[in-house]
Amino acid sequence: MAERILLIEDDPRLAEMVSEYLGEAGFRVSVAAGGRAGLERLAREPFDALVLDLMLPDMDGLEVCRELRAKHETPVLMLTERGDAADRIVGLEIGADDYLPKPFEPRELLARLRAILRRGKGRNAASKPLRFGRLEIDREARAVQVDGEACSLTAYQFALLLALAENAGRVLSRESLMDLVKGGPLEAFDRSIDVHVSRIRAAIEDDPRKPRRIVTVRGAGYVFAKAQD
């Protein structure tokens, strides 16, 4: 399904040009000629991103961005007059994702819009807990549950489990796992990966002696099963 873009722009010629260009690139574009109309549209309908002109007839674009951020996480690309550095800085501080000075090349607008959409998808994906049957891994809370019961893991063991789960279905060698989890505020490598995996299994497996979540691939490493329950 085509991604939906809301363009808040009071210049009808510019709005038509941007709408046509983004439409040809595969987006569904809606236009609001003022800040209040844009906020009302956002309250009624979901959009994947917002292209926002800061110079609007009824309310300041910065105020539109501020009100939007109080309720939504929709990615915002600001359109600013060249030289308005202060407005750009304030806009980014209150939650805009990027800015583009006028006049601009349509190709740059498209590239920047696609970039903030990719970043937005990455944030949304990273914020959602991973679920595998009865197992849930909450990346933000750094917590693991099975059947709603908390599992006790060290910081290193959580990072190791997360690396396996984010690569579910792929066989990861011990060296690959060490590369994936190094660099964070983790405990020292004073024990082998195998010992840590054994402790994780004790916390999350129904029968650690017959693991179904973290499976050993002899001579290769470990694989986190996609289908577990």
CSV table of N, CA and C in Angstrom, one decimal, residues 11 20 22 40 73 76 86 138 143 167 193 197 214-216 228:
chain,number,residue,atom,x,y,z
A,11,ASP,N,1.1,27.7,-0.3
A,11,ASP,CA,1.4,28.2,-1.7
A,11,ASP,C,0.8,27.1,-2.6
A,20,GLU,N,2.3,16.4,-7.1
A,20,GLU,CA,2.4,15.7,-8.4
A,20,GLU,C,3.7,14.9,-8.4
A,22,LEU,N,5.6,13.8,-5.8
A,22,LEU,CA,5.6,12.7,-4.8
A,22,LEU,C,4.6,11.6,-5.3
A,40,GLU,N,-6.1,19.2,12.2
A,40,GLU,CA,-7.4,18.6,12.2
A,40,GLU,C,-7.4,17.3,11.3
A,73,GLU,N,3.8,10.5,16.7
A,73,GLU,CA,5.3,10.3,16.4
A,73,GLU,C,5.5,10.4,14.9
A,76,VAL,N,8.4,14.2,10.6
A,76,VAL,CA,8.2,15.5,10.1
A,76,VAL,C,9.4,16.0,9.3
A,86,ALA,N,17.8,29.9,12.9
A,86,ALA,CA,17.2,29.8,14.2
A,86,ALA,C,15.9,28.9,14.2
A,138,ASP,N,11.5,-7.7,25.6
A,138,ASP,CA,11.2,-6.2,25.6
A,138,ASP,C,12.6,-5.5,25.5
A,143,ALA,N,13.8,-6.6,29.3
A,143,ALA,CA,13.2,-7.6,30.2
A,143,ALA,C,12.7,-8.8,29.3
A,167,ASN,N,18.1,-12.4,15.1
A,167,ASN,CA,18.6,-13.2,13.9
A,167,ASN,C,18.0,-14.5,13.9
A,193,ILE,N,30.8,-18.5,25.8
A,193,ILE,CA,29.5,-18.3,25.3
A,193,ILE,C,28.6,-19.5,25.6
A,197,VAL,N,24.9,-19.4,27.3
A,197,VAL,CA,23.7,-20.0,26.6
A,197,VAL,C,23.0,-21.0,27.5
A,214,ILE,N,16.6,-22.1,21.9
A,214,ILE,CA,18.0,-21.9,21.4
A,214,ILE,C,18.6,-23.3,21.1
A,215,VAL,N,18.8,-23.6,19.8
A,215,VAL,CA,19.2,-24.9,19.4
A,215,VAL,C,20.6,-25.0,19.0
A,216,THR,N,21.4,-26.0,19.5
A,216,THR,CA,22.8,-26.1,19.1
A,216,THR,C,22.9,-26.8,17.7
A,228,GLN,N,8.4,-21.9,18.1
A,228,GLN,CA,8.9,-22.5,19.3
A,228,GLN,C,7.7,-23.2,20.1
